[in-house]
C-alpha cells in the first residue's frame, strides 16, 4: 500500500484522537459551566484527570514492544476515543466527566505514541520526510473541526449533551474510514535504552523542556473558550477563538516543515516556538478581545510545531529509540499538562481568576526556551526533514 495513504490515515487518526478524543473538553467548558454541571475549579480538576490519563497512557505505551502490543494500543485507543466521547452524552456532573476524561486521556496518548512511532520511520523510508512531519498537523485540524461544530451547536442553541453526540458520530465516521489503511508495525519495537549515543545530556534536557512546555501552553489551551465566553458574554463570537487556535496550529506545522535544515536549525526553531508561546500566554493577561486574539495566534501557531520539533530533536539525538523516547517525552509532557489545570484550579480558588496561573505558565515557557541556549553539537544527524539515514555522533 502507498506510504502516502498510510500517512494520510495517520494524519486523520491524530485528527480524531487528539481533536475530538483529547481536546473536545475545551469548547464544551462554557456549556458545562453555564448548565451548572461544574464550576471553574471543578473544570480544572476534570482537565487534570484528562492529563493524568494521558500520562498513564504514555508510560504504558513505552513498554509496547511486540507488534501485537503496538496494534492493540493503537486500535484500542482509537475505539476508546469514540466510545468514551459517546458515553459523555449521558454524563452529568463532576465525577462522571472526570472519569470519562481520564479514559480519553489514556486512549489519546496511546494513539499519539503509536502513530508517531509508526508514521515517522515510514515517511523516512519512503523518502517523504516532510509528509511525516505534516502528520502532526492532524490535531490542529481536529481542533478546528471541533471548534466549528461547537460554533454550529451554539448558534442552534444545542446543549453540551447534543454536542458530545455529534463529536462521537464524527469520530466514528473518521475511524471507520481509516481502519484498513493505518500503518502496520513491521517487527518488534526497539527496546534500545535511551542513552544510545554520547549525546545523552542533550536528550536529558528534552524531557524537562517538554514538561515545561506542557505546563505553559495547557492553561490557555484548556480555558481559551471559557475566557472568550466571559469576554464576549456567551455570544457566538466567543466560539470563533477555538477553531482559529486549531487552524493556526495546523498552519504552524506546515510552516515549520518547510524550514531548511542545518545542524542547529531544530534547536533554534524550538527556542523560537517556546518564546512565541510565552508571549501569547502573557497576551491573554490583557483581558480583552485583542489579547485573546494574540493568544490564539502566538500560542496556537507554535503549539503543534513545538511538539513536532521536540520529537525531531529527540530523533536527532537518539535515532534508534523512537518509540521509547516518544513515550518518555509524552509522559513528561503529560506531567506538565497535569500541573497546569491543578495550578488553574488553585488560582481560581484563591484569586478568583486565572491570572496567577497564566503568569507561571508563561514563565515556564521562557525557562524552557532558555534551556536550549546551550547547544549540543551534532556532527551527523538523522533528520526527518532531510530523510537521509545517517550515523549520529554528538558531543558537548
XYZ file of C-alpha atoms in Angstrom:
396
model
C 0.000 0.000 0.000
C 1.225 3.510 -0.795
C 3.019 5.251 2.103
C 1.032 8.377 1.240
C -2.226 6.544 2.031
C -0.876 5.259 5.352
C 0.459 8.693 6.297
C -2.914 10.230 5.445
C -4.593 7.650 7.696
C -2.102 8.565 10.441
C -2.985 12.236 9.974
C -6.709 11.507 10.351
C -6.062 9.241 13.344
C -4.378 12.112 15.194
C -7.072 14.492 13.984
C -9.733 12.316 15.621
C -7.900 11.083 18.721
C -6.491 14.466 19.708
C -9.005 16.918 18.259
C -12.082 15.002 19.400
C -10.915 12.469 21.982
C -8.471 14.783 23.674
C -9.395 18.439 23.247
C -13.180 18.271 22.939
C -13.424 19.337 26.583
C -12.193 22.874 25.788
C -15.147 24.043 23.636
C -17.500 22.166 25.977
C -16.403 24.004 29.130
C -18.592 27.109 28.576
C -21.626 24.811 28.117
C -20.860 22.698 31.185
C -20.339 25.828 33.295
C -23.483 27.601 32.039
C -25.552 24.438 32.587
C -24.384 24.317 36.212
C -22.818 20.866 35.906
C -19.447 22.136 37.192
C -17.711 25.334 38.343
C -14.362 26.716 37.207
C -12.406 24.941 39.943
C -14.035 21.615 39.059
C -13.264 22.285 35.384
C -9.577 22.495 36.268
C -9.756 19.175 38.122
C -11.559 17.454 35.223
C -8.905 18.715 32.823
C -6.237 17.455 35.231
C -7.851 13.998 35.168
C -7.605 14.039 31.378
C -3.906 14.810 31.552
C -3.341 12.234 34.287
C -4.836 9.670 31.918
C -2.556 10.990 29.184
C 0.430 10.388 31.467
C -0.694 6.845 32.296
C -1.241 6.037 28.620
C 2.155 7.447 27.626
C 4.025 5.474 30.297
C 2.205 2.288 29.305
C 2.997 2.913 25.628
C 6.726 2.903 26.388
C 6.537 -0.826 27.162
C 4.698 -1.874 23.995
C 7.472 -3.738 22.167
C 5.803 -6.502 20.164
C 3.779 -5.705 17.013
C 0.589 -7.088 18.543
C 1.024 -4.845 21.607
C 1.503 -1.785 19.414
C -1.514 -2.604 17.253
C -3.787 -3.327 20.249
C -2.983 0.031 21.808
C -3.425 1.908 18.553
C -6.797 0.352 17.735
C -7.911 0.303 21.368
C -7.072 3.973 21.757
C -8.983 4.950 18.623
C -12.086 2.981 19.595
C -11.988 4.243 23.181
C -11.857 7.858 21.977
C -15.117 7.296 20.098
C -16.891 5.214 22.745
C -15.958 7.413 25.706
C -16.999 10.533 23.803
C -20.333 8.827 23.100
C -20.673 7.930 26.802
C -20.227 11.619 27.640
C -23.704 12.143 26.152
C -25.129 10.631 29.348
C -22.627 12.204 31.745
C -23.935 14.757 34.218
C -21.845 16.389 36.903
C -18.301 16.382 38.142
C -17.454 12.720 38.759
C -18.832 11.258 35.548
C -16.997 13.802 33.411
C -13.805 13.299 35.421
C -13.787 9.515 34.870
C -14.559 9.813 31.155
C -11.882 12.468 30.586
C -9.333 10.261 32.355
C -10.189 7.451 29.945
C -9.895 9.623 26.848
C -6.534 10.835 28.135
C -5.207 7.267 28.239
C -6.623 6.494 24.797
C -5.282 9.626 23.089
C -1.779 9.044 24.486
C -1.774 5.504 23.098
C -2.722 6.816 19.661
C -0.186 9.650 19.667
C 2.776 7.494 20.721
C 1.939 4.628 18.365
C 1.217 6.848 15.370
C 4.455 8.769 15.999
C 6.466 5.556 16.234
C 4.880 4.057 13.088
C 4.478 7.050 10.785
C 7.838 8.764 11.104
C 10.042 5.779 10.119
C 7.542 5.008 7.340
C 7.907 8.525 5.944
C 11.702 8.425 6.175
C 11.919 5.005 4.497
C 9.687 6.237 1.655
C 11.842 9.333 1.151
C 8.888 11.581 2.106
C 10.014 13.009 5.479
C 8.107 16.258 5.043
C 4.862 14.283 4.800
C 5.803 12.577 8.057
C 6.191 15.988 9.667
C 2.787 17.088 8.344
C 1.121 14.194 10.211
C 1.462 16.411 13.300
C -0.902 18.944 11.726
C -3.726 16.428 12.313
C -4.537 17.558 15.875
C -4.736 21.174 14.693
C -7.359 20.403 12.059
C -9.123 18.209 14.633
C -9.326 21.198 16.965
C -10.529 23.346 14.054
C -13.273 20.803 13.314
C -14.454 20.501 16.924
C -14.454 24.284 17.213
C -16.648 24.682 14.128
C -19.024 22.032 15.434
C -19.212 23.856 18.770
C -19.928 27.124 16.954
C -22.761 25.496 14.995
C -24.147 23.935 18.162
C -24.155 27.294 19.926
C -25.885 29.023 17.015
C -28.565 26.308 17.046
C -28.989 26.544 20.820
C -27.978 22.934 21.489
C -26.840 21.543 24.844
C -23.482 20.027 25.745
C -25.040 16.542 25.599
C -26.010 17.008 21.951
C -22.529 18.234 21.087
C -20.946 15.136 22.700
C -23.183 13.018 20.476
C -22.130 14.960 17.366
C -18.449 14.577 18.279
C -18.857 10.830 18.738
C -20.637 10.431 15.403
C -17.969 12.379 13.505
C -15.228 10.417 15.272
C -16.845 7.106 14.334
C -17.053 8.068 10.660
C -13.382 9.066 10.645
C -12.313 5.868 12.406
C -14.216 3.548 10.073
C -12.720 5.365 7.101
C -9.077 4.864 8.148
C -9.111 1.399 9.763
C -7.931 -0.512 6.643
C -5.158 1.993 5.926
C -3.402 2.527 9.261
C 0.370 1.845 9.290
C 1.310 -1.621 10.494
C 4.129 -2.482 12.917
C 6.639 -4.465 10.878
C 8.613 -6.094 13.660
C 9.449 -5.928 17.359
C 9.770 -2.372 18.533
C 13.179 -1.243 19.589
C 13.926 -1.775 23.229
C 17.174 0.163 22.914
C 17.948 2.110 26.072
C 17.502 5.855 25.932
C 21.243 6.504 26.189
C 22.198 5.026 22.831
C 24.551 7.834 21.900
C 27.066 10.090 23.533
C 24.522 12.903 23.359
C 22.658 11.711 26.427
C 22.951 15.078 28.195
C 21.182 16.807 25.313
C 18.440 14.187 25.346
C 18.226 14.585 29.099
C 17.160 18.220 28.813
C 14.353 17.486 26.349
C 12.001 15.871 28.901
C 12.367 18.922 31.169
C 11.788 21.281 28.248
C 8.764 19.290 27.085
C 7.339 19.177 30.602
C 7.621 22.972 30.941
C 6.039 23.319 27.512
C 3.126 21.146 28.651
C 2.630 23.367 31.703
C 2.987 26.556 29.696
C 0.582 26.010 26.830
C -2.107 23.967 28.558
C -3.804 26.697 30.578
C -4.730 28.869 27.575
C -5.407 25.738 25.518
C -7.831 24.417 28.147
C -9.512 27.649 29.187
C -9.351 29.723 25.998
C -13.003 29.084 25.130
C -14.080 29.961 28.669
C -12.001 33.164 28.694
C -13.504 34.157 25.345
C -17.012 33.306 26.558
C -16.524 35.531 29.601
C -15.145 38.351 27.448
C -17.988 38.194 24.902
C -20.691 37.303 27.447
C -21.534 33.964 25.832
C -22.115 35.387 22.346
C -21.320 33.270 19.281
C -18.167 35.296 18.548
C -16.514 33.575 21.513
C -16.752 30.250 19.701
C -14.503 31.518 16.906
C -11.394 31.525 19.082
C -11.017 27.756 19.494
C -11.283 26.764 15.797
C -8.908 29.620 14.969
C -6.492 28.188 17.544
C -6.602 24.817 15.776
C -6.224 26.351 12.326
C -3.224 28.394 13.497
C -1.677 25.221 14.956
C -2.025 23.346 11.657
C -0.538 26.256 9.689
C 2.357 26.390 12.141
C 3.223 22.746 11.433
C 3.196 23.388 7.680
C 5.494 26.396 8.027
C 7.973 24.592 10.263
C 8.032 21.548 7.968
C 9.268 23.791 5.142
C 12.299 25.028 7.070
C 15.796 24.462 5.685
C 17.909 22.189 7.807
C 21.298 22.846 9.352
C 22.827 21.253 12.464
C 21.297 23.822 14.862
C 18.057 24.548 12.997
C 15.807 22.358 15.141
C 17.141 23.855 18.377
C 16.725 27.420 17.139
C 13.208 26.831 15.823
C 12.242 25.123 19.082
C 13.507 28.088 21.119
C 11.509 30.461 18.906
C 8.270 28.484 19.222
C 8.585 28.291 23.027
C 9.173 32.031 23.402
C 6.388 32.919 20.963
C 4.008 30.838 23.066
C 5.209 32.628 26.210
C 4.301 35.947 24.555
C 0.874 34.518 23.702
C 0.242 33.399 27.280
C 1.161 36.844 28.616
C -1.094 38.431 25.960
C -4.052 36.560 27.487
C -3.452 38.595 30.654
C -4.626 41.721 28.813
C -8.202 40.567 29.420
C -9.511 41.909 26.123
C -10.550 40.555 22.761
C -7.270 41.777 21.272
C -5.296 39.978 23.981
C -7.171 36.745 23.360
C -6.655 37.091 19.592
C -2.921 37.498 20.171
C -3.084 34.457 22.429
C -4.696 32.443 19.647
C -2.015 33.413 17.129
C 1.055 33.281 19.378
C 0.020 30.196 21.385
C -1.844 28.369 18.643
C 0.635 28.866 15.797
C 3.633 27.259 17.559
C 1.556 24.699 19.525
C 1.884 21.582 17.336
C 5.051 22.831 15.642
C 6.721 22.717 19.038
C 5.584 19.116 19.506
C 6.948 18.228 16.071
C 10.274 19.946 16.812
C 10.728 18.181 20.149
C 10.158 14.784 18.538
C 12.526 15.762 15.718
C 15.215 16.811 18.187
C 14.777 13.534 20.023
C 15.318 11.583 16.791
C 18.404 13.663 16.035
C 19.961 12.842 19.389
C 18.824 9.213 19.696
C 17.580 7.900 16.338
C 17.435 4.248 17.416
C 14.895 4.628 20.233
C 11.995 6.382 18.509
C 9.091 4.742 20.338
C 10.767 4.687 23.736
C 11.685 8.355 23.512
C 8.233 9.300 22.187
C 6.681 7.578 25.203
C 9.102 9.180 27.664
C 8.649 12.648 26.219
C 4.859 12.276 26.057
C 4.833 11.195 29.719
C 6.866 14.266 30.730
C 4.587 16.420 28.586
C 1.604 14.935 30.422
C 3.149 15.753 33.810
C 3.407 19.376 32.744
C -0.157 19.345 31.428
C -1.384 17.742 34.640
C 0.265 20.508 36.656
C -1.403 23.196 34.546
C -5.085 22.556 35.366
C -4.224 21.898 39.019
C -2.467 25.261 39.055
C -5.513 26.796 37.359
C -7.814 25.274 39.995
C -5.655 26.737 42.798
C -5.513 30.081 41.005
C -9.287 30.156 40.586
C -9.895 29.082 44.180
C -7.584 31.589 45.864
C -7.644 34.562 43.463
C -10.949 34.102 41.672
C -9.293 34.058 38.252
C -6.598 32.547 36.063
C -4.127 35.452 36.097
C -1.573 33.948 38.549
C -1.660 30.632 36.667
C -1.060 32.411 33.353
C 1.963 34.244 34.763
C 3.513 30.975 35.957
C 2.689 29.253 32.637
C 4.337 31.980 30.562
C 7.390 31.983 32.821
C 7.729 28.215 32.377
C 7.841 28.645 28.601
C 10.552 31.298 28.912
C 12.638 28.936 31.053
C 12.112 26.056 28.596
C 13.463 28.172 25.748
C 16.422 29.282 27.862
C 17.385 25.648 28.481
C 18.112 25.380 24.749
C 20.602 28.246 24.727
C 23.460 25.872 25.492
C 23.978 23.981 22.229
C 24.664 20.295 21.651
C 26.961 19.958 18.657
C 25.739 17.224 16.339
C 28.140 16.081 13.650
C 25.807 13.765 11.758
C 22.111 13.548 12.335
C 19.131 11.509 11.255
C 16.875 14.368 10.237
C 13.212 13.917 9.398
C 13.384 16.886 7.084
C 16.327 15.573 5.145
C 15.326 11.933 5.041
C 18.856 10.583 4.742
C 19.898 7.717 7.016
C 22.962 8.836 8.947
C 25.012 7.805 11.934
C 24.871 10.030 14.971
C 27.909 11.335 16.838
C 27.439 14.204 19.247
C 29.367 15.893 21.957
C 29.030 18.762 24.348
